[in-house]
Structures are given as C-alpha cells and as structure tokens.
Short mmCIF file of C-alpha atoms in Angstrom, two decimals:
data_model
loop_
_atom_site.label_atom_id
_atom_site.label_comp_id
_atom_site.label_asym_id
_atom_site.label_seq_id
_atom_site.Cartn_x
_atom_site.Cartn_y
_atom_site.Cartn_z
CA UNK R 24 8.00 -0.99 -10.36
CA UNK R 25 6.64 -2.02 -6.78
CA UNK R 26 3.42 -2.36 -5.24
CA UNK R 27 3.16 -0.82 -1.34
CA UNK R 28 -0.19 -0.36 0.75
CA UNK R 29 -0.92 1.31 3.86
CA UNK R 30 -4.64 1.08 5.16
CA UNK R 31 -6.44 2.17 8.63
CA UNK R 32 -8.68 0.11 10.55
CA UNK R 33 -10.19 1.09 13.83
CA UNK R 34 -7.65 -1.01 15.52
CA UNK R 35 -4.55 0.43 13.99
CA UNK R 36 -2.56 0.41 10.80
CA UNK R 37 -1.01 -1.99 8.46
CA UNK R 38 1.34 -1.94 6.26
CA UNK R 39 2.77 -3.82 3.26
CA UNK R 40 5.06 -4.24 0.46
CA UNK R 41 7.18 -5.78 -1.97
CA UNK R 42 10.80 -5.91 -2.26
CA UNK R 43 11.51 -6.18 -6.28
CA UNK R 44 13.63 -3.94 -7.78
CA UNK R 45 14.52 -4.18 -11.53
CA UNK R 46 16.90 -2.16 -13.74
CA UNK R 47 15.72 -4.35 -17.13
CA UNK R 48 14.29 -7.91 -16.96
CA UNK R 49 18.07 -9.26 -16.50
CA UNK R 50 18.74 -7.35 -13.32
CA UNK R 51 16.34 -8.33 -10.76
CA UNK R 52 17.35 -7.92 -6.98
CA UNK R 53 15.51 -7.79 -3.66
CA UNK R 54 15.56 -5.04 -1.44
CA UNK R 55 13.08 -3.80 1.63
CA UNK R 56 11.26 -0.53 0.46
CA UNK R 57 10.01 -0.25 4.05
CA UNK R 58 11.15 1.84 6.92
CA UNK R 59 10.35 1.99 10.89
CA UNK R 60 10.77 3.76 13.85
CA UNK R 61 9.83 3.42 16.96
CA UNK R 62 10.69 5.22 20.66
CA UNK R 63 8.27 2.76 22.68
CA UNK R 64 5.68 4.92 24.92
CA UNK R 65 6.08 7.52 22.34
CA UNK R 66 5.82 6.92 18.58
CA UNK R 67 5.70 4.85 16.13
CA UNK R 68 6.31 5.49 12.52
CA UNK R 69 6.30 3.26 9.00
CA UNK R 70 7.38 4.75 5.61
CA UNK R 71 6.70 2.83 2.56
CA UNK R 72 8.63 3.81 -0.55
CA UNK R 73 7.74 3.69 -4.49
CA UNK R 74 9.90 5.18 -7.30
CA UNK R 75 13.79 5.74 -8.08
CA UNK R 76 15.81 3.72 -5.18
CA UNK R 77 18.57 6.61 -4.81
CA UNK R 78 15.77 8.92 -4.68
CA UNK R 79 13.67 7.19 -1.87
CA UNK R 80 16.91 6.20 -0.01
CA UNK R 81 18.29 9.33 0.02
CA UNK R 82 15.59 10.98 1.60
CA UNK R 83 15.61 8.21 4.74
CA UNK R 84 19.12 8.96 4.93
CA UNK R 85 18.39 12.49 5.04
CA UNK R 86 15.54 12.08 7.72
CA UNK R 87 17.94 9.85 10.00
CA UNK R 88 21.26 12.10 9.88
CA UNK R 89 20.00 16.01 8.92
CA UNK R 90 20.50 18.48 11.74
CA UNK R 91 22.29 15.62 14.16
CA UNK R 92 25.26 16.01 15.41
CA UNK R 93 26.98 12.35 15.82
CA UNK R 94 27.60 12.06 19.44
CA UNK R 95 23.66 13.08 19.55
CA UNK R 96 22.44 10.70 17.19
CA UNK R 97 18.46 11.16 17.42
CA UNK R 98 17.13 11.24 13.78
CA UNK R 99 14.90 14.35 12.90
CA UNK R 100 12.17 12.35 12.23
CA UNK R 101 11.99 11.34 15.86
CA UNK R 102 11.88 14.87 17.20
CA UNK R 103 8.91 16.38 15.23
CA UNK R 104 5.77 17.50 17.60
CA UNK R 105 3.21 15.92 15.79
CA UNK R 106 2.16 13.42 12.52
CA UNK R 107 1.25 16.07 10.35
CA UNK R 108 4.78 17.95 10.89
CA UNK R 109 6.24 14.50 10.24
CA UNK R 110 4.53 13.80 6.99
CA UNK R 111 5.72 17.30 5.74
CA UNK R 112 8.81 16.72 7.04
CA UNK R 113 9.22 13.76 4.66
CA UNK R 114 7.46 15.69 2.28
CA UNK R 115 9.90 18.35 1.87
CA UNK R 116 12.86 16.17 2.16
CA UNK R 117 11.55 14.21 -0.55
CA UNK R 118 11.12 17.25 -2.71
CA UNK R 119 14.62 18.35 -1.75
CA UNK R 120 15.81 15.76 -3.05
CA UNK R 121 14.25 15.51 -6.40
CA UNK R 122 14.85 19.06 -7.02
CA UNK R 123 18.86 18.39 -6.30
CA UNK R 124 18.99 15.81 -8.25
CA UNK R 125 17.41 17.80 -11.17
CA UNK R 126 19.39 20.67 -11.14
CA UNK R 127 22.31 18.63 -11.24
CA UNK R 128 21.32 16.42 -14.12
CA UNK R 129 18.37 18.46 -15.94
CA UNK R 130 14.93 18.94 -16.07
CA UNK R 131 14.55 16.25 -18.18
CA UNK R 132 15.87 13.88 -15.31
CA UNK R 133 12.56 15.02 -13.15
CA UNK R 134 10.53 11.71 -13.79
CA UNK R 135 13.59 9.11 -13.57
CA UNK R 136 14.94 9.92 -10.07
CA UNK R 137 10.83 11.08 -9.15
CA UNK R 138 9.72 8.82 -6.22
CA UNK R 139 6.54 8.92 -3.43
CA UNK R 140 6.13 7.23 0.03
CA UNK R 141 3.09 5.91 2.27
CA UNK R 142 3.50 7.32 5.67
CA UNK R 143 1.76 6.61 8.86
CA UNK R 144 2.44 6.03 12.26
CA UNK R 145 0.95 7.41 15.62
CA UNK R 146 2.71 9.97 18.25
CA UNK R 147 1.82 10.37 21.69
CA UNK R 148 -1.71 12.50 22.17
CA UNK R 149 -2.78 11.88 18.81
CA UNK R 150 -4.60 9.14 16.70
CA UNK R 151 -3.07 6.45 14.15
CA UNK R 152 -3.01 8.92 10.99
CA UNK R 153 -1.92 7.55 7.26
CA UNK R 154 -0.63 9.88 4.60
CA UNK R 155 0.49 9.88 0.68
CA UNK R 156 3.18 12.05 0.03
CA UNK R 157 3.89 12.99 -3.67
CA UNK R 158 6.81 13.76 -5.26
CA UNK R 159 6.04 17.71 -5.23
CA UNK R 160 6.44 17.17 -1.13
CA UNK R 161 2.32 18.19 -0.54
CA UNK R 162 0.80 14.83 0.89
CA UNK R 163 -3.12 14.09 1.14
CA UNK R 164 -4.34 11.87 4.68
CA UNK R 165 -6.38 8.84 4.90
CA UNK R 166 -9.80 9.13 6.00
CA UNK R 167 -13.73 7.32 6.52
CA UNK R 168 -13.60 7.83 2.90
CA UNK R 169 -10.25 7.06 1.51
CA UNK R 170 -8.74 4.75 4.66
CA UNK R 171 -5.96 3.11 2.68
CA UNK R 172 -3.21 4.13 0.49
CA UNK R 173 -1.47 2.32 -2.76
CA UNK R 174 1.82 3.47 -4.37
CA UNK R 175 3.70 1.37 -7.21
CA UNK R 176 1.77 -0.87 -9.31
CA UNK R 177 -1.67 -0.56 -7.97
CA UNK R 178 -4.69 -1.10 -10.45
CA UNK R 179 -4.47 -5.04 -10.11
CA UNK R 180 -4.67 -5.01 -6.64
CA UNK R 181 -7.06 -2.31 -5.77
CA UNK R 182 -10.86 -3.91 -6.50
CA UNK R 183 -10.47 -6.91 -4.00
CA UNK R 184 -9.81 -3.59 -1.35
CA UNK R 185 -12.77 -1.91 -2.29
CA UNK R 186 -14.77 -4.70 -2.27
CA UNK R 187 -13.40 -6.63 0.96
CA UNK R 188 -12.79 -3.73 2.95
CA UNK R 189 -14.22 -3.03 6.61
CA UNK R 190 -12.70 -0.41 9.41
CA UNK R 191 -14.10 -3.04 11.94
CA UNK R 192 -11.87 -5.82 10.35
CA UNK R 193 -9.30 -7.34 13.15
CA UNK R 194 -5.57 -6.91 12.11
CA UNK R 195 -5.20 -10.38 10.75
CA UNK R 196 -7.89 -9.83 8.62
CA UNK R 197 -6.89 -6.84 7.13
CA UNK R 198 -3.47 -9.02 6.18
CA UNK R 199 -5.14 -11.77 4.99
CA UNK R 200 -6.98 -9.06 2.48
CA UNK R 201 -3.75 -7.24 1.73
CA UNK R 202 -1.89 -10.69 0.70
CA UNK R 203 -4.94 -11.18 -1.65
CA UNK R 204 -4.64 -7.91 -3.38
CA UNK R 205 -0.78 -8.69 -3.67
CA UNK R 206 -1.12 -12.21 -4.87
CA UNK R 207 -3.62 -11.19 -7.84
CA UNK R 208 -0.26 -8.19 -8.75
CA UNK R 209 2.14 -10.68 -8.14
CA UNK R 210 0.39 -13.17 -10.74
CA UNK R 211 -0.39 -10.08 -13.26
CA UNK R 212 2.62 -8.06 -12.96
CA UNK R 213 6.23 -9.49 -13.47
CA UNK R 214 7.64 -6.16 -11.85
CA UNK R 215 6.28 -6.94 -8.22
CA UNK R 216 7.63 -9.98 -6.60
CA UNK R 217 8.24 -12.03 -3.34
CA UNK R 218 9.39 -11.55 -0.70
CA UNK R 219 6.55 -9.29 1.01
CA UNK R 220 7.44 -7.27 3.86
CA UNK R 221 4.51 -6.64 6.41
CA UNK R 222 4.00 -4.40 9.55
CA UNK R 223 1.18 -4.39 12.16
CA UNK R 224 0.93 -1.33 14.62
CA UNK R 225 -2.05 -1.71 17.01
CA UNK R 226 -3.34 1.48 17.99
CA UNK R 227 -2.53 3.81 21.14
CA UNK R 228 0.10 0.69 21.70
CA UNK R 229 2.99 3.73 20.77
CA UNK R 230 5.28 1.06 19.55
CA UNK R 231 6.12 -1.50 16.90
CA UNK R 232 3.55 -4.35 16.42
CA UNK R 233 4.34 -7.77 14.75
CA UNK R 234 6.37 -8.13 11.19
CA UNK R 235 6.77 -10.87 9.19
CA UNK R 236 8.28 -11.32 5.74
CA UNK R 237 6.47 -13.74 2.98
CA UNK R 238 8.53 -15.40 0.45
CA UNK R 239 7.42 -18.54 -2.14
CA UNK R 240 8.36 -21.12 0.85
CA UNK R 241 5.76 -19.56 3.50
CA UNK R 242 3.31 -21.93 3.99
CA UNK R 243 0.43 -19.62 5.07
CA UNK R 244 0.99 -17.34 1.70
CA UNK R 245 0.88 -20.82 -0.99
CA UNK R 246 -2.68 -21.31 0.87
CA UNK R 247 -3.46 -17.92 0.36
CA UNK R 248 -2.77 -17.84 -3.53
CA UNK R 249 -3.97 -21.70 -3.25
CA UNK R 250 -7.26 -20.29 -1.92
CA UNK R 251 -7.88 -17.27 -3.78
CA UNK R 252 -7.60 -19.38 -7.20
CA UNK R 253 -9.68 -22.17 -6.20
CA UNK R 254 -12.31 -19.78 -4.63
CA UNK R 255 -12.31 -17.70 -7.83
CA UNK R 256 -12.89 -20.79 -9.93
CA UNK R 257 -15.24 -22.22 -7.88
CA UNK R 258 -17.45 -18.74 -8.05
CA UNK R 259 -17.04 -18.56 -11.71
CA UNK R 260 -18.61 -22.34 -12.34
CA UNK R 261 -21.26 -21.31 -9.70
CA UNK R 262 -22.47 -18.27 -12.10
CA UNK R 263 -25.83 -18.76 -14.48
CA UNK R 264 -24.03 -20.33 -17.71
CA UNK R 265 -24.46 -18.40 -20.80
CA UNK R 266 -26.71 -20.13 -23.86
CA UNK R 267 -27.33 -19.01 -27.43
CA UNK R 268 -30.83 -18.10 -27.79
CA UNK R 269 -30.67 -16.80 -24.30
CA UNK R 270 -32.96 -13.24 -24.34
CA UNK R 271 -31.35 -10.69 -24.55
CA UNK R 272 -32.18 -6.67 -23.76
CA UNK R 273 -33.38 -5.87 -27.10
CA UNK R 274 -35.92 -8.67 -26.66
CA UNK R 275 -37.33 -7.55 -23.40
CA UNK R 276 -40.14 -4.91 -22.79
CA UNK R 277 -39.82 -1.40 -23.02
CA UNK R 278 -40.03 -1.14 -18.91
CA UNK R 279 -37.80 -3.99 -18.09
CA UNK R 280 -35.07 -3.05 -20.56
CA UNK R 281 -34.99 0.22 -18.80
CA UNK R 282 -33.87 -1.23 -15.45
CA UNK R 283 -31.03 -2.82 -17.20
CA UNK R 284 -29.68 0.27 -18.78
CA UNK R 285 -29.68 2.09 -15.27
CA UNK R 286 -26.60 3.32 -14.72
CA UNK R 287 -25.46 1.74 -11.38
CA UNK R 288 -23.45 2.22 -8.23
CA UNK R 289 -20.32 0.73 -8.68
CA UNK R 290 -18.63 -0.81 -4.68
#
C-alpha cells in the first residue's frame, strides 16, 4: 500500500508521498514512488505512483526510453505539445503495460500488477494542471471543485483536506496540511511509512521548486505529529462533557427536535 497526494493552489502545485513498499509484514523496504522532470523555461512535470512497483516502474521506463534513439536521448514525455497529451501519454503507457503483463500471465493477474499515478506539472503557454490517471489509461483533471488528488491509502488522510483546505493557502501551508493528513495515515495504517518525499512547483516558474524528504529524525515533522496530537487532545477536553440525565432528543419539543434531525451539509 502507499499513500500519494497531489493538490492545486493558486500559487502552484504540491506534491507528496510515501516511500513504503511491502511484499508481507517481513519484507519492508523504502523506495521513492515519485518522478520529475524538468527542461527549465519550459516544463515541469511530477508523477506520483500507487500500485504494483514493476507495473508503475515500467511505465517511467517506458516514458523515458520509447521512440529515442540513444545518441538522442530526450524522453517522450518531454516532447509532448501540451499537459493534456502528456497525461494521456502516461495514460496509455500505463494501460500498455497492464494489458502486457496480462496477456502474458492471465486475466486473473489484472488486479496484482494494476497500478495508477497523480500527474501534474505545467508546460509553457498553459496553466499548472493536476490529473488522476487510472489503470484503464482514461484520467479525470483537478478542478475549483476537486483541486487535489489521493492515490494509495487515502480515507485516513482525506477529512483534515476537506476541512483545512484553501486555493489561497501559500505553499508552505499547503505542506504543513499535507504532513497532517500523512501523519494521521502514518499513525493508522502500518502500510504507509517514513520517509516522505515532497515537491513544490510555484506556478508559471516552468521549473522545479524546492524538495525535501521527511524521515522520523526531521525535526520540523516530530513537531508536526507533536502538534497535531496535542492540538487534538486539547480540542477534545475543550468539548461540552457528556452527563447522564443530560436531555436528550426524545425529551425536547416537537419543533426543536426537528432541527436536530435536519439532515445537514457535511464540509
């Protein structure tokens, strides 16, 4: 399992993910399940991986060598005209891919060796875009209304988004956020783990912002997880305590019990 998230702000993109990889609880290793590129002036591109590690590295290896001769060693993800033809670039490869590795070991193989990828990036002339690509190869984009992206282990993670969220947030803030909603996996899920890879690009900048890798020594992530508990705790005590004999629903009017019962918008 893994946990990756892409999400757009106003002032770019960022990006982030674990590096766990597990073949049983006995064979843990660590490896990077993100990818960049960059031609500075021109693009900039980030793929985040989730799924069967032969499956997602096959496809990179396929988008760095397909179509190049060696002596001419630009990778075909660099030459596309636009994001869009990049994500279904990727999107195709990855379905290649899967569909090879199928035929050559049975339908029933289709869901081991399945994998999906968070893609974003920005060319020249266009805006910061943010995809999901599926395993099928069709992809969906990032939007006002969906402007971030979760692959891997992602239901732990996901309220603290939702609720926290804003497209006016500065870079660091949308990392601080991010290293929340992998902290609270992290502590839930034994299958995501440290270190955490993490990648800024700052919009119309055309080229690779800052990265930085988290492990269990980083000083800013303990106060992070530090912080997040204590704050947590300290909300919880600061809620109205329960009591028996307390009134409950059933003992209110008619009128007021209604409001209660209202079904309500859920943020």
């Amino acid at each position: 399992m893994t946990y990756c998230v892409g999400l757009l702000v106003d002032k770019g993109l960022v990006f982030m993910s674990d590096t766990r990889t597990n073949a049983g609880i006995d064979n843990i290793s660590v490896v990077t399940k993100m990818k960049t590129w960059d031609v500075p002036g021109d693009r900039f591109l980030c793929l985040l991986s989730a799924g069967n590690l032969a499956t997602t590295q096959a496809t990179v290896s396929l988008l760095e060598e397909r179509g190049v001769a060696p002596a001419k060693r630009v990778p075909a993800i660099l030459n596309q005209p636009s994001m869009f033809q990049t994500a279904k670039l990727v999107g195709d490869t990855l379905a290649e891919v899967i569909a090879h590795t199928r035929a050559a070991s049975g339908p029933s193989s289709e869901s081991r060796f399945s994998g999906s990828f968070i893609f974003g990036g920005q060319i020249n002339g266009g805006r910061p875009r943010l995809f999901m690509i599926y395993p099928e190869g069709n992809f969906i984009e990032a939007g006002a209304d969906n402007p971030f992206f979760q692959i891997g282990e992602h239901k732990y993670g996901r309220p603290i988004i939702i609720r926290t969220y804003d497209r006016k947030m500065q870079l660091e803030d949308a990392a601080k956020l991010l290293l929340v909603s992998f902290d609270s996996t992290i502590r839930s899920n034994l299958s995501v783990g440290l270190p955490i890879d993490m990648q800024f690009y700052d919009a119309d900048s055309h080229k690779a912002g800052h990265r930085q890798r988290f492990d269990h020594r980083d000083p800013y992530y303990r106060k992070i997880s530090e912080g997040w508990s204590d704050a947590l705790k300290n909300a919880f005590d600061r809620l109205p305590p329960f009591r028996i004999g307390m009134p409950s629903s059933e003992d209110m009017p008619e009128d007021d019990r209604g409001e209660l019962d209202r079904p309500r918008r859920v943020i």
